[in-house]
Amino acid sequence: MPKQYLTKEMANNLYWFGRYIKRLEIELDAVEVTFDKVIDVDPDAGRTLFARLGATLHYKSATEYLQEAIYGEHPVRLFEIVQHLRENAIIARNYLHADTFAAVIQLHRHFAKHEHSIYDVDYHFFDHAFEMILQIWGGMHQYLQYHKSDRFIQLGEMIEKVDLRIRLDEQMEFALLLLEDIDVVAKSLTPDYRQERMTGLRPEKMLQKVNRIIDHIVVDKNAKL
Amino acid sequence: MLHEHTKLMDQFWKIFEVQDKHKIKDFNNYMEKFAVNFNLYKDGQFIERPFPFDVIPRIIGSKAFARLDAGVSQRVTALNLFLEDIYSEQRIIKDKIIPEHFVLNAKGYEPGLKGFMPPKGIRSHISGIDLVLDSKTHDWVILEDNLRVPSGASYPLSVRNIFRKIYPEFFEKMPIRPILDYPQQLRKTMDYVNRGGINVVLTPGRFNSAYYEHSYLAQLMGAVLARGHELTVIDKHLYLKQYDGSNVRVGALYRRLDDDFLDPARYNPESLIGVEGIMEAYLAGNVAILNAPGNGVGDDKGIYYFVPQMIRYYLDEEPILSNAPTYLPVFEKDMAYILENFETLVIKDVAEAGGYGVQFGNRLTELQREDLITLIKKDPRRFIAQEVIDFYDEECYINGQIVPRKADFRVYVTMTDKPQVWPCGLTRFAMEEGNYLVNSSQGGGFKDTWVMEVPDA
């Protein structure tokens, strides 16, 4: 296998590509589950979910909730994640499997097409989005683990999983388990990587440390000197 | 040759007739799905759009292509010799083949490079020669040489892959030359001049019109795609900065930006997309830059006039392919001709490219005409005038109908110890009937180009 050269910018880009896919997948799933509750179980379920994500959501019905979650004027709208994902994919396309890249482009088109229609965001919308997310993963798993570029995506995916699990459910034990896997991937990218101690930390502190892992791997040479 | 072409087209139409036309939309789906884009800036806005594609290929028989191959190879060889001469002894000036002021006043001439010999003496490693097929003479006419950053090869390259899958019958039944090894051809060109280190494609970034091409070609030729700030110069050597803080040496750089932006320390100090100090590394002989800085003097629209003379001078051969009849306002006789025949000529600003600065004499209002003449008289070196070549239309399949559109052809030539012509090229067509401006930046589309083997009679 030929040696792969990766710049700091590209490594960061791939890392965030992994984070955005995972973020989209988890949040889309959470929105779909909450949508069901908003219908007739807990009208505030959507507001609670987004409060944990850091946004205040306003809606009067379950349908409006979906619209707001995906396209609303707030910093964690799901469409924003898809836009970032597309940008990352375009910049890093020469490191991505063609099917992965194409699925991202299609996913973005799917979201963009429905942006101005309140009626179009329904379960079909979600089904289709999940299918394309599966295609993105599928394209990557065709050769995941072989190149450094794939491992940056994988690292991003794992960090995002830990981050969201802490934010949404405070699943600390699950997070600690995942951190062991993160350690393996991080070491494969930077052999002298040493993970900071995470056990017994409060969620906020742990979030901070988890999000700083990338800074130990992708370094600025001047900073290192 | 005309007979050969008609026979080949007949073969094409026979197969095309029985194909499922609904599948044509699959080409557009493919272009959208894989974002095969040529982006535009319009009214200050960045517009991402797929490069419009037409399914009917330009077909060239192998005998006709052999002539083209010989003609552009001859031209690129002469242009490389010209560049070498201009940056060394300047014999062609001393021997009064080209007026000195013409060379020294060319915008792309870089006096600071005089005396410098690039790796293996090659300056135009990847050239794009633009031609049209004259409907009067049935012969190819050269319109322009591109020796700096000729773009466009990736589009026919990527579409050929999908063409074979959508309509395999053409490729089963017609002896179409394969083209998919172009990235290897590019790689060979980079390796040939590499000064020790990896190959890198330097892109201005994601918002460049041809970012798709930069990324696609880098991937296929096994080079690293990098932006200016991802490279650094240390002790007159160029390095790629890696994510872990280490640097890896770059031996050859395929730059996809103009000289002006290449090195803020030497050229435009405001450039944010170049690499500071890269020219120092280049002049120390530690990195090859493809194409070489200073090549702008070779593809200057005014210098174009002299290329047939260059071929005679350096190669002692007659040019195989002709230029479009061209007049230089700096010559008194030519100026008189231009003023007399303004209506029938096309005027080009030598500093412009991409279809900008091209004005047809018969399409100007009286006021515009007067303004342009004033400009020409004030700065005659800035303009050239050419007879309008009535070039052949190519048939296009637009909205379910076969319609004629003006089309040009860019041939790509790579240079190692000898020139190598890619048996394909970029056929660009104008979207509107009768429009002569086919440039991608003017909204034109593209076709695949098939070079087909023709058995000896």
mmCIF file of C-alpha atoms in Angstrom, chain A residues 4-11 86-87 90-96 98-99 101-102 105-106 109 148 152 189-190 217-219 221 224, chain B residues 32-37 48 198 206-207 211-212 215-216 218-219 223-227 229-230 234 240-248:
data_model
loop_
_atom_site.group_PDB
_atom_site.id
_atom_site.type_symbol
_atom_site.label_atom_id
_atom_site.label_comp_id
_atom_site.label_asym_id
_atom_site.label_seq_id
_atom_site.Cartn_x
_atom_site.Cartn_y
_atom_site.Cartn_z
ATOM 1 C CA GLN A 4 -0.262 8.362 2.447
ATOM 2 C CA TYR A 5 0.638 11.972 3.180
ATOM 3 C CA LEU A 6 -1.837 14.096 5.087
ATOM 4 C CA THR A 7 -1.661 17.760 5.970
ATOM 5 C CA LYS A 8 -3.013 19.235 9.166
ATOM 6 C CA GLU A 9 -5.881 20.863 7.286
ATOM 7 C CA MET A 10 -6.852 17.678 5.500
ATOM 8 C CA ALA A 11 -6.599 15.605 8.670
ATOM 9 C CA ARG A 86 -20.944 18.436 2.062
ATOM 10 C CA GLU A 87 -18.220 21.070 2.349
ATOM 11 C CA ILE A 90 -15.880 18.370 -1.432
ATOM 12 C CA ILE A 91 -12.591 19.458 0.107
ATOM 13 C CA ALA A 92 -11.538 15.895 0.925
ATOM 14 C CA ARG A 93 -13.087 14.113 -2.043
ATOM 15 C CA ASN A 94 -9.787 12.670 -3.212
ATOM 16 C CA TYR A 95 -9.537 10.767 0.079
ATOM 17 C CA LEU A 96 -13.102 9.437 -0.002
ATOM 18 C CA ALA A 98 -16.577 7.564 -4.741
ATOM 19 C CA ASP A 99 -19.781 6.014 -3.341
ATOM 20 C CA PHE A 101 -18.809 11.103 -1.783
ATOM 21 C CA ALA A 102 -21.809 10.603 -4.051
ATOM 22 C CA ILE A 105 -23.945 14.954 -2.372
ATOM 23 C CA GLN A 106 -27.295 13.184 -2.660
ATOM 24 C CA ARG A 109 -29.682 17.532 -2.288
ATOM 25 C CA LYS A 148 -4.642 7.197 7.722
ATOM 26 C CA PHE A 152 -9.208 10.269 10.958
ATOM 27 C CA LEU A 189 -2.085 8.013 13.936
ATOM 28 C CA THR A 190 0.449 9.319 16.442
ATOM 29 C CA ILE A 217 -2.803 14.258 17.141
ATOM 30 C CA VAL A 218 -2.993 17.097 14.648
ATOM 31 C CA VAL A 219 -0.321 19.505 15.688
ATOM 32 C CA LYS A 221 4.641 22.476 14.084
ATOM 33 C CA LYS A 224 5.198 21.828 18.979
ATOM 34 C CA GLU B 32 -24.659 15.741 -10.343
ATOM 35 C CA LYS B 33 -24.111 12.703 -8.176
ATOM 36 C CA PHE B 34 -20.344 13.039 -8.306
ATOM 37 C CA ALA B 35 -20.360 16.854 -8.448
ATOM 38 C CA VAL B 36 -18.411 16.925 -11.709
ATOM 39 C CA ASN B 37 -18.478 20.686 -11.598
ATOM 40 C CA GLU B 48 -21.596 25.517 -8.319
ATOM 41 C CA ILE B 198 6.800 13.603 -3.589
ATOM 42 C CA ARG B 206 -12.249 24.658 -2.981
ATOM 43 C CA PHE B 207 -13.715 27.820 -4.514
ATOM 44 C CA TYR B 211 -11.329 22.416 -7.964
ATOM 45 C CA TYR B 212 -13.026 19.225 -9.068
ATOM 46 C CA SER B 215 -8.828 16.926 -6.782
ATOM 47 C CA TYR B 216 -9.678 14.269 -9.377
ATOM 48 C CA ALA B 218 -4.349 14.439 -7.926
ATOM 49 C CA GLN B 219 -6.180 11.345 -6.762
ATOM 50 C CA ALA B 223 -0.117 13.067 -5.996
ATOM 51 C CA VAL B 224 -0.987 14.999 -2.859
ATOM 52 C CA LEU B 225 -3.466 17.838 -3.291
ATOM 53 C CA ALA B 226 -2.395 20.848 -1.258
ATOM 54 C CA ARG B 227 -3.119 24.520 -0.834
ATOM 55 C CA HIS B 229 -0.443 27.296 3.281
ATOM 56 C CA GLU B 230 0.011 23.530 3.510
ATOM 57 C CA ILE B 234 12.959 25.674 4.380
ATOM 58 C CA LEU B 240 4.528 19.477 2.551
ATOM 59 C CA LYS B 241 3.556 20.099 6.166
ATOM 60 C CA GLN B 242 2.072 16.941 7.637
ATOM 61 C CA TYR B 243 -0.519 16.705 10.395
ATOM 62 C CA ASP B 244 1.986 15.331 12.937
ATOM 63 C CA GLY B 245 4.346 18.281 12.557
ATOM 64 C CA SER B 246 6.778 16.497 10.249
ATOM 65 C CA ASN B 247 7.636 17.759 6.783
ATOM 66 C CA VAL B 248 8.038 15.747 3.614
#
